[in-house]
């Protein structure tokens, strides 16, 4: 029996569906094979990292705290607000490569978080403007709408909502860059943000001789391991190699820091219908001031190279 | 033959739909709102797994800091996402499903700094979102 055109159409649709289905299943399999790290660091002909590396990089990026977490403790140290310790907004003009733009976008993002915790609206808007300019240059400006953020800042007593929005926008930008196979820019941004937050924490900590800040700086030993792991995903990227080398020197200094955890079972209680888990373990940190000074010297040198 | 083709097409469509993309934006907004006085840190999207599967993320938690993991799902019940929190030695710290009750958030008063692992799974929903916040 001869098939009608209608039946041929159905066959084609079914065939296409079947192909799509198997292609989809096959790509899911690839995504699940994240334990196979043998392909890590390899790049394809266009210079992009391969799937396994990209998957690992995305996982590591998710594990790294944004600058606000380290900087939030600065206010408690009783340090006065000091705009001079940050990277000046005028410096923006000299960043011409995508590497410099992305890494300094991270730097300015951390500076913006510092300004936000001191509730300095004018400076915050000035830094936000620079963040937007760099984001536009990198074609990720769609995540920041200056007028909307300004309106939110104008309508709030403090800059908490602005802080939440900018942190959230940086997060969206990172996700977008990874989806667009431009995770190297995300990696630069994240490294820049971490370098700046550590630099500011060291500067304030040493000025105020603040032990809680010393401990916070010491804890960054764990984050540094994650950042080095992230940078090692980009073995063919000269900028990532330079950063990796610089931060490996910092790692040598961090090896003098001792972090010990004394384990105890956690306890769980329900408070106002919410589950609250109390950690009964304890972390003992040995962070001598002379080691913190060494960390400051090392991170200052790295930062100097980044901000130019 | 036609019946077979229709059944095959239906099967393909069903399986593809189960792997389909969720619109996580409204869930992110809702879950961020649940943080209250916690400051927003990260979003974890649970949109590439089915019931019975799990996905893991990690985060460096800092001592003397409180964290909140809020959970939201596409059905709006906020009970369709399960999270188990493990410490750096992979010891279970807690889960949001406790004593037969499912909690839509976990607050963790962290004393021990280290890398922690969050394992998410879904039950009777298509996808979900978890937002992490912190408070000093």
GROMACS .gro file of C-alpha atoms in nm:
model
  444
    1UNK     CA    1   0.000   0.000   0.000
    2UNK     CA    2   0.131   0.343  -0.096
    3UNK     CA    3   0.180   0.588   0.193
    4UNK     CA    4   0.016   0.930   0.174
    5UNK     CA    5   0.219   1.255   0.218
    6UNK     CA    6   0.058   1.289   0.563
    7UNK     CA    7   0.208   0.955   0.675
    8UNK     CA    8   0.551   1.046   0.541
    9UNK     CA    9   0.533   1.368   0.743
   10UNK     CA   10   0.448   1.166   1.055
   11UNK     CA   11   0.742   0.934   0.988
   12UNK     CA   12   0.979   1.229   0.958
   13UNK     CA   13   0.844   1.383   1.280
   14UNK     CA   14   0.882   1.052   1.464
   15UNK     CA   15   1.231   1.001   1.329
   16UNK     CA   16   1.331   1.353   1.431
   17UNK     CA   17   1.178   1.298   1.778
   18UNK     CA   18   1.369   0.974   1.817
   19UNK     CA   19   1.697   1.140   1.718
   20UNK     CA   20   1.631   1.434   1.952
   21UNK     CA   21   1.549   1.191   2.231
   22UNK     CA   22   1.866   0.985   2.192
   23UNK     CA   23   2.078   1.299   2.148
   24UNK     CA   24   1.930   1.437   2.470
   25UNK     CA   25   1.993   1.114   2.659
   26UNK     CA   26   2.349   1.104   2.530
   27UNK     CA   27   2.420   1.464   2.640
   28UNK     CA   28   2.276   1.391   2.986
   29UNK     CA   29   2.515   1.096   3.016
   30UNK     CA   30   2.804   1.322   2.938
   31UNK     CA   31   2.697   1.565   3.209
   32UNK     CA   32   2.674   1.293   3.468
   33UNK     CA   33   3.026   1.169   3.404
   34UNK     CA   34   3.189   1.434   3.620
   35UNK     CA   35   3.411   1.189   3.804
   36UNK     CA   36   3.625   1.134   3.497
   37UNK     CA   37   3.878   1.415   3.538
   38UNK     CA   38   4.127   1.276   3.284
   39UNK     CA   39   4.012   1.529   3.027
   40UNK     CA   40   4.052   1.824   3.261
   41UNK     CA   41   4.222   2.133   3.127
   42UNK     CA   42   4.203   2.027   2.765
   43UNK     CA   43   4.072   2.284   2.522
   44UNK     CA   44   3.900   2.249   2.190
   45UNK     CA   45   4.001   2.421   1.867
   46UNK     CA   46   3.813   2.740   1.964
   47UNK     CA   47   4.006   2.767   2.290
   48UNK     CA   48   3.706   2.671   2.511
   49UNK     CA   49   3.749   2.419   2.792
   50UNK     CA   50   3.591   2.076   2.748
   51UNK     CA   51   3.268   1.953   2.909
   52UNK     CA   52   3.424   1.768   3.205
   53UNK     CA   53   3.640   2.069   3.292
   54UNK     CA   54   3.351   2.307   3.248
   55UNK     CA   55   3.134   2.095   3.479
   56UNK     CA   56   3.404   2.087   3.747
   57UNK     CA   57   3.468   2.461   3.711
   58UNK     CA   58   3.094   2.529   3.756
   59UNK     CA   59   3.091   2.314   4.071
   60UNK     CA   60   3.395   2.490   4.219
   61UNK     CA   61   3.256   2.836   4.133
   62UNK     CA   62   2.941   2.747   4.332
   63UNK     CA   63   3.154   2.656   4.635
   64UNK     CA   64   3.338   2.989   4.664
   65UNK     CA   65   3.182   3.248   4.896
   66UNK     CA   66   3.118   3.593   4.746
   67UNK     CA   67   3.329   3.885   4.886
   68UNK     CA   68   3.048   4.011   5.109
   69UNK     CA   69   3.090   3.719   5.347
   70UNK     CA   70   3.452   3.805   5.430
   71UNK     CA   71   3.390   4.179   5.427
   72UNK     CA   72   3.086   4.170   5.655
   73UNK     CA   73   3.312   4.118   5.957
   74UNK     CA   74   3.514   4.433   5.880
   75UNK     CA   75   3.243   4.657   6.023
   76UNK     CA   76   3.260   4.468   6.354
   77UNK     CA   77   3.634   4.540   6.374
   78UNK     CA   78   3.545   4.905   6.434
   79UNK     CA   79   3.750   5.025   6.138
   80UNK     CA   80   3.650   5.361   5.992
   81UNK     CA   81   3.529   5.376   5.633
   82UNK     CA   82   3.823   5.431   5.400
   83UNK     CA   83   3.763   5.475   5.028
   84UNK     CA   84   4.137   5.507   4.965
   85UNK     CA   85   4.201   5.138   5.025
   86UNK     CA   86   3.975   5.046   4.730
   87UNK     CA   87   4.057   5.048   4.359
   88UNK     CA   88   3.969   5.399   4.233
   89UNK     CA   89   3.683   5.414   3.982
   90UNK     CA   90   3.899   5.627   3.747
   91UNK     CA   91   4.128   5.327   3.694
   92UNK     CA   92   3.848   5.167   3.490
   93UNK     CA   93   3.963   5.350   3.174
   94UNK     CA   94   4.288   5.157   3.150
   95UNK     CA   95   4.140   4.807   3.145
   96UNK     CA   96   4.134   4.718   2.777
   97UNK     CA   97   4.145   4.337   2.754
   98UNK     CA   98   3.862   4.103   2.849
   99UNK     CA   99   4.090   3.955   3.117
  100UNK     CA  100   4.154   4.295   3.278
  101UNK     CA  101   3.790   4.395   3.248
  102UNK     CA  102   3.661   4.072   3.404
  103UNK     CA  103   3.910   4.047   3.689
  104UNK     CA  104   3.864   4.413   3.776
  105UNK     CA  105   3.488   4.368   3.756
  106UNK     CA  106   3.541   4.123   4.042
  107UNK     CA  107   3.760   4.377   4.222
  108UNK     CA  108   3.501   4.655   4.188
  109UNK     CA  109   3.225   4.414   4.291
  110UNK     CA  110   3.410   4.345   4.617
  111UNK     CA  111   3.467   4.720   4.664
  112UNK     CA  112   3.096   4.778   4.612
  113UNK     CA  113   3.020   4.523   4.884
  114UNK     CA  114   3.261   4.705   5.122
  115UNK     CA  115   3.093   5.041   5.047
  116UNK     CA  116   2.748   4.887   5.096
  117UNK     CA  117   2.827   4.758   5.445
  118UNK     CA  118   2.928   5.113   5.544
  119UNK     CA  119   2.606   5.243   5.390
  120UNK     CA  120   2.775   5.506   5.170
  121UNK     CA  121   2.518   5.562   4.899
  122UNK     CA  122   2.702   5.814   4.680
  123UNK     CA  123   3.016   5.605   4.659
  124UNK     CA  124   2.803   5.293   4.607
  125UNK     CA  125   2.634   5.449   4.304
  126UNK     CA  126   2.968   5.560   4.164
  127UNK     CA  127   3.112   5.206   4.196
  128UNK     CA  128   2.789   5.056   4.066
  129UNK     CA  129   2.827   5.274   3.759
  130UNK     CA  130   3.178   5.138   3.702
  131UNK     CA  131   3.054   4.781   3.752
  132UNK     CA  132   2.787   4.846   3.487
  133UNK     CA  133   3.040   4.995   3.241
  134UNK     CA  134   3.268   4.690   3.272
  135UNK     CA  135   2.969   4.454   3.251
  136UNK     CA  136   2.855   4.629   2.932
  137UNK     CA  137   3.203   4.598   2.785
  138UNK     CA  138   3.189   4.224   2.855
  139UNK     CA  139   2.835   4.203   2.711
  140UNK     CA  140   2.679   4.104   3.043
  141UNK     CA  141   2.540   4.447   3.126
  142UNK     CA  142   2.182   4.321   3.107
  143UNK     CA  143   2.206   4.202   3.468
  144UNK     CA  144   2.246   4.554   3.608
  145UNK     CA  145   1.985   4.822   3.562
  146UNK     CA  146   2.131   5.136   3.722
  147UNK     CA  147   1.800   5.321   3.754
  148UNK     CA  148   1.621   5.028   3.922
  149UNK     CA  149   1.903   4.971   4.169
  150UNK     CA  150   1.930   5.346   4.238
  151UNK     CA  151   1.553   5.362   4.305
  152UNK     CA  152   1.580   5.071   4.547
  153UNK     CA  153   1.874   5.242   4.721
  154UNK     CA  154   1.680   5.572   4.739
  155UNK     CA  155   1.378   5.402   4.895
  156UNK     CA  156   1.572   5.211   5.162
  157UNK     CA  157   1.704   5.335   5.492
  158UNK     CA  158   2.013   5.122   5.447
  159UNK     CA  159   2.178   4.956   5.151
  160UNK     CA  160   2.087   4.597   5.246
  161UNK     CA  161   1.849   4.557   4.953
  162UNK     CA  162   2.104   4.703   4.715
  163UNK     CA  163   2.361   4.462   4.854
  164UNK     CA  164   2.129   4.165   4.802
  165UNK     CA  165   2.045   4.275   4.448
  166UNK     CA  166   2.407   4.327   4.343
  167UNK     CA  167   2.520   3.994   4.496
  168UNK     CA  168   2.229   3.821   4.324
  169UNK     CA  169   2.309   3.994   3.992
  170UNK     CA  170   2.673   3.884   4.011
  171UNK     CA  171   2.546   3.531   4.071
  172UNK     CA  172   2.316   3.553   3.765
  173UNK     CA  173   2.604   3.691   3.559
  174UNK     CA  174   2.826   3.398   3.662
  175UNK     CA  175   2.557   3.145   3.567
  176UNK     CA  176   2.501   3.318   3.234
  177UNK     CA  177   2.873   3.321   3.150
  178UNK     CA  178   2.896   2.950   3.226
  179UNK     CA  179   2.591   2.878   3.007
  180UNK     CA  180   2.751   3.081   2.729
  181UNK     CA  181   3.074   2.879   2.755
  182UNK     CA  182   3.257   3.190   2.878
  183UNK     CA  183   3.331   3.051   3.223
  184UNK     CA  184   3.687   3.183   3.203
  185UNK     CA  185   3.543   3.534   3.255
  186UNK     CA  186   3.347   3.404   3.552
  187UNK     CA  187   3.669   3.255   3.691
  188UNK     CA  188   3.854   3.588   3.653
  189UNK     CA  189   3.569   3.779   3.821
  190UNK     CA  190   3.557   3.542   4.111
  191UNK     CA  191   3.934   3.545   4.161
  192UNK     CA  192   3.940   3.926   4.144
  193UNK     CA  193   3.661   3.954   4.400
  194UNK     CA  194   3.836   3.716   4.638
  195UNK     CA  195   4.175   3.891   4.603
  196UNK     CA  196   4.019   4.231   4.679
  197UNK     CA  197   3.816   4.107   4.977
  198UNK     CA  198   4.125   3.939   5.124
  199UNK     CA  199   4.336   4.251   5.063
  200UNK     CA  200   4.082   4.475   5.237
  201UNK     CA  201   4.040   4.228   5.526
  202UNK     CA  202   4.419   4.211   5.577
  203UNK     CA  203   4.456   4.590   5.560
  204UNK     CA  204   4.181   4.651   5.815
  205UNK     CA  205   4.276   4.352   6.031
  206UNK     CA  206   4.639   4.458   6.062
  207UNK     CA  207   4.549   4.825   6.117
  208UNK     CA  208   4.310   4.734   6.400
  209UNK     CA  209   4.504   4.426   6.520
  210UNK     CA  210   4.172   4.248   6.514
  211UNK     CA  211   4.192   3.877   6.608
  212UNK     CA  212   3.849   3.775   6.465
  213UNK     CA  213   3.960   3.924   6.132
  214UNK     CA  214   4.292   3.736   6.154
  215UNK     CA  215   4.090   3.418   6.196
  216UNK     CA  216   3.865   3.507   5.903
  217UNK     CA  217   4.176   3.570   5.691
  218UNK     CA  218   4.323   3.237   5.807
  219UNK     CA  219   4.004   3.051   5.710
  220UNK     CA  220   4.060   3.166   5.353
  221UNK     CA  221   4.315   2.886   5.332
  222UNK     CA  222   4.021   2.658   5.245
  223UNK     CA  223   3.880   2.900   4.986
  224UNK     CA  224   4.227   2.943   4.834
  225UNK     CA  225   4.242   2.567   4.773
  226UNK     CA  226   3.914   2.596   4.580
  227UNK     CA  227   4.040   2.892   4.378
  228UNK     CA  228   4.362   2.709   4.288
  229UNK     CA  229   4.151   2.410   4.182
  230UNK     CA  230   3.938   2.639   3.967
  231UNK     CA  231   4.241   2.804   3.804
  232UNK     CA  232   4.392   2.464   3.731
  233UNK     CA  233   4.090   2.392   3.509
  234UNK     CA  234   4.226   2.650   3.261
  235UNK     CA  235   4.567   2.503   3.189
  236UNK     CA  236   4.597   2.663   2.845
  237UNK     CA  237   4.502   3.012   2.957
  238UNK     CA  238   4.816   3.225   3.020
  239UNK     CA  239   4.628   3.461   3.256
  240UNK     CA  240   4.499   3.168   3.463
  241UNK     CA  241   4.851   3.022   3.475
  242UNK     CA  242   4.995   3.353   3.602
  243UNK     CA  243   4.722   3.381   3.864
  244UNK     CA  244   4.778   3.019   3.964
  245UNK     CA  245   5.152   3.079   4.007
  246UNK     CA  246   5.097   3.395   4.213
  247UNK     CA  247   4.838   3.234   4.435
  248UNK     CA  248   5.050   2.920   4.476
  249UNK     CA  249   5.310   3.144   4.642
  250UNK     CA  250   5.035   3.272   4.870
  251UNK     CA  251   4.944   2.909   4.938
  252UNK     CA  252   5.299   2.847   5.066
  253UNK     CA  253   5.243   3.121   5.325
  254UNK     CA  254   4.898   2.982   5.409
  255UNK     CA  255   5.061   2.647   5.484
  256UNK     CA  256   5.192   2.809   5.804
  257UNK     CA  257   4.831   2.854   5.923
  258UNK     CA  258   4.686   2.570   6.128
  259UNK     CA  259   4.315   2.494   6.128
  260UNK     CA  260   4.191   2.210   6.348
  261UNK     CA  261   3.834   2.092   6.397
  262UNK     CA  262   3.723   1.917   6.715
  263UNK     CA  263   3.415   1.718   6.622
  264UNK     CA  264   3.094   1.690   6.826
  265UNK     CA  265   2.750   1.568   6.712
  266UNK     CA  266   2.521   1.849   6.596
  267UNK     CA  267   2.186   1.905   6.765
  268UNK     CA  268   1.856   1.993   6.600
  269UNK     CA  269   1.569   2.194   6.739
  270UNK     CA  270   1.249   2.339   6.600
  271UNK     CA  271   1.216   2.712   6.660
  272UNK     CA  272   0.899   2.890   6.547
  273UNK     CA  273   0.829   2.609   6.303
  274UNK     CA  274   1.180   2.635   6.157
  275UNK     CA  275   1.449   2.369   6.173
  276UNK     CA  276   1.761   2.504   6.345
  277UNK     CA  277   2.078   2.295   6.346
  278UNK     CA  278   2.340   2.376   6.605
  279UNK     CA  279   2.697   2.283   6.522
  280UNK     CA  280   2.866   2.158   6.838
  281UNK     CA  281   3.203   2.108   6.673
  282UNK     CA  282   3.473   2.368   6.717
  283UNK     CA  283   3.743   2.506   6.491
  284UNK     CA  284   4.075   2.604   6.645
  285UNK     CA  285   4.271   2.845   6.426
  286UNK     CA  286   4.633   2.938   6.479
  287UNK     CA  287   4.688   3.261   6.287
  288UNK     CA  288   4.999   3.446   6.411
  289UNK     CA  289   5.022   3.814   6.319
  290UNK     CA  290   5.352   3.773   6.135
  291UNK     CA  291   5.190   3.515   5.902
  292UNK     CA  292   4.896   3.752   5.843
  293UNK     CA  293   5.152   4.019   5.750
  294UNK     CA  294   5.312   3.778   5.500
  295UNK     CA  295   4.969   3.703   5.354
  296UNK     CA  296   4.907   4.076   5.321
  297UNK     CA  297   5.237   4.129   5.137
  298UNK     CA  298   5.167   3.843   4.899
  299UNK     CA  299   4.806   3.940   4.823
  300UNK     CA  300   4.907   4.308   4.783
  301UNK     CA  301   5.159   4.208   4.514
  302UNK     CA  302   4.901   4.000   4.331
  303UNK     CA  303   4.643   4.279   4.353
  304UNK     CA  304   4.895   4.535   4.226
  305UNK     CA  305   4.947   4.324   3.913
  306UNK     CA  306   4.572   4.295   3.861
  307UNK     CA  307   4.471   4.658   3.905
  308UNK     CA  308   4.780   4.781   3.717
  309UNK     CA  309   0.180   0.028   1.303
  310UNK     CA  310   0.014   0.371   1.344
  311UNK     CA  311  -0.081   0.286   1.704
  312UNK     CA  312   0.281   0.190   1.772
  313UNK     CA  313   0.402   0.519   1.623
  314UNK     CA  314   0.162   0.724   1.833
  315UNK     CA  315   0.261   0.534   2.148
  316UNK     CA  316   0.630   0.581   2.068
  317UNK     CA  317   0.578   0.954   2.008
  318UNK     CA  318   0.388   0.982   2.338
  319UNK     CA  319   0.669   0.801   2.521
  320UNK     CA  320   0.935   1.026   2.370
  321UNK     CA  321   0.733   1.337   2.457
  322UNK     CA  322   0.676   1.219   2.816
  323UNK     CA  323   1.044   1.142   2.876
  324UNK     CA  324   1.156   1.466   2.712
  325UNK     CA  325   0.909   1.663   2.920
  326UNK     CA  326   1.045   1.502   3.237
  327UNK     CA  327   1.390   1.635   3.142
  328UNK     CA  328   1.243   1.969   3.038
  329UNK     CA  329   1.366   2.304   3.161
  330UNK     CA  330   1.188   2.471   3.449
  331UNK     CA  331   1.143   2.841   3.488
  332UNK     CA  332   1.338   2.883   3.809
  333UNK     CA  333   1.325   3.264   3.825
  334UNK     CA  334   0.998   3.288   4.026
  335UNK     CA  335   1.128   3.021   4.266
  336UNK     CA  336   1.457   3.209   4.314
  337UNK     CA  337   1.259   3.523   4.396
  338UNK     CA  338   1.034   3.339   4.641
  339UNK     CA  339   1.322   3.153   4.807
  340UNK     CA  340   1.532   3.471   4.838
  341UNK     CA  341   1.235   3.636   5.010
  342UNK     CA  342   1.228   3.355   5.267
  343UNK     CA  343   1.581   3.447   5.385
  344UNK     CA  344   1.447   3.729   5.606
  345UNK     CA  345   1.744   3.901   5.773
  346UNK     CA  346   1.997   3.662   5.618
  347UNK     CA  347   2.209   3.811   5.339
  348UNK     CA  348   2.181   3.644   4.999
  349UNK     CA  349   2.485   3.435   4.892
  350UNK     CA  350   2.410   3.170   4.629
  351UNK     CA  351   2.138   2.999   4.429
  352UNK     CA  352   2.138   2.624   4.367
  353UNK     CA  353   1.907   2.510   4.089
  354UNK     CA  354   1.771   2.159   4.112
  355UNK     CA  355   1.639   2.136   3.759
  356UNK     CA  356   1.829   1.856   3.592
  357UNK     CA  357   1.722   1.556   3.799
  358UNK     CA  358   1.416   1.331   3.834
  359UNK     CA  359   1.263   1.172   4.142
  360UNK     CA  360   1.510   0.916   4.280
  361UNK     CA  361   1.816   1.103   4.154
  362UNK     CA  362   2.026   1.357   4.343
  363UNK     CA  363   2.257   1.645   4.273
  364UNK     CA  364   2.538   1.775   4.493
  365UNK     CA  365   2.682   2.120   4.550
  366UNK     CA  366   2.948   2.238   4.791
  367UNK     CA  367   3.021   2.561   4.976
  368UNK     CA  368   3.288   2.681   5.218
  369UNK     CA  369   3.105   2.748   5.544
  370UNK     CA  370   3.268   2.974   5.797
  371UNK     CA  371   3.274   2.931   6.175
  372UNK     CA  372   3.065   3.160   6.395
  373UNK     CA  373   2.826   3.228   6.109
  374UNK     CA  374   2.462   3.130   6.068
  375UNK     CA  375   2.349   3.002   5.731
  376UNK     CA  376   2.002   2.948   5.596
  377UNK     CA  377   1.919   2.713   5.311
  378UNK     CA  378   1.568   2.793   5.189
  379UNK     CA  379   1.392   2.546   4.960
  380UNK     CA  380   1.128   2.606   4.694
  381UNK     CA  381   0.967   2.389   4.428
  382UNK     CA  382   0.766   2.441   4.110
  383UNK     CA  383   0.444   2.321   4.275
  384UNK     CA  384   0.469   2.595   4.537
  385UNK     CA  385   0.444   2.354   4.830
  386UNK     CA  386   0.815   2.394   4.920
  387UNK     CA  387   0.802   2.037   5.050
  388UNK     CA  388   0.914   1.874   4.725
  389UNK     CA  389   1.286   1.939   4.768
  390UNK     CA  390   1.498   1.741   5.014
  391UNK     CA  391   1.841   1.853   5.121
  392UNK     CA  392   2.103   1.669   5.323
  393UNK     CA  393   2.394   1.869   5.458
  394UNK     CA  394   2.730   1.694   5.506
  395UNK     CA  395   3.045   1.830   5.669
  396UNK     CA  396   3.397   1.819   5.523
  397UNK     CA  397   3.439   1.460   5.648
  398UNK     CA  398   3.115   1.366   5.471
  399UNK     CA  399   2.937   1.318   5.802
  400UNK     CA  400   2.567   1.397   5.787
  401UNK     CA  401   2.494   1.723   5.968
  402UNK     CA  402   2.123   1.741   5.903
  403UNK     CA  403   1.842   1.700   5.656
  404UNK     CA  404   1.520   1.896   5.613
  405UNK     CA  405   1.319   1.571   5.643
  406UNK     CA  406   1.320   1.490   6.011
  407UNK     CA  407   1.092   1.280   6.232
  408UNK     CA  408   0.836   1.247   5.953
  409UNK     CA  409   0.825   1.621   5.898
  410UNK     CA  410   0.956   1.815   5.596
  411UNK     CA  411   1.091   2.164   5.661
  412UNK     CA  412   1.102   2.429   5.384
  413UNK     CA  413   1.433   2.566   5.519
  414UNK     CA  414   1.729   2.477   5.740
  415UNK     CA  415   1.918   2.720   5.958
  416UNK     CA  416   2.268   2.604   6.040
  417UNK     CA  417   2.460   2.775   6.319
  418UNK     CA  418   2.809   2.690   6.199
  419UNK     CA  419   3.101   2.669   6.441
  420UNK     CA  420   3.342   2.465   6.232
  421UNK     CA  421   3.492   2.612   5.918
  422UNK     CA  422   3.524   2.385   5.618
  423UNK     CA  423   3.384   2.273   5.291
  424UNK     CA  424   3.028   2.139   5.326
  425UNK     CA  425   2.825   1.937   5.078
  426UNK     CA  426   2.455   1.979   5.005
  427UNK     CA  427   2.284   1.684   4.836
  428UNK     CA  428   1.947   1.769   4.684
  429UNK     CA  429   1.671   1.541   4.559
  430UNK     CA  430   1.312   1.604   4.452
  431UNK     CA  431   0.990   1.421   4.525
  432UNK     CA  432   0.666   1.463   4.330
  433UNK     CA  433   0.780   1.793   4.173
  434UNK     CA  434   0.957   1.868   3.844
  435UNK     CA  435   1.224   2.100   3.979
  436UNK     CA  436   1.324   2.322   4.265
  437UNK     CA  437   1.559   2.588   4.391
  438UNK     CA  438   1.761   2.640   4.707
  439UNK     CA  439   1.894   2.978   4.816
  440UNK     CA  440   2.179   3.016   5.063
  441UNK     CA  441   2.202   3.316   5.292
  442UNK     CA  442   2.422   3.411   5.586
  443UNK     CA  443   2.409   3.616   5.904
  444UNK     CA  444   2.693   3.708   6.140
   0.00000   0.00000   0.00000
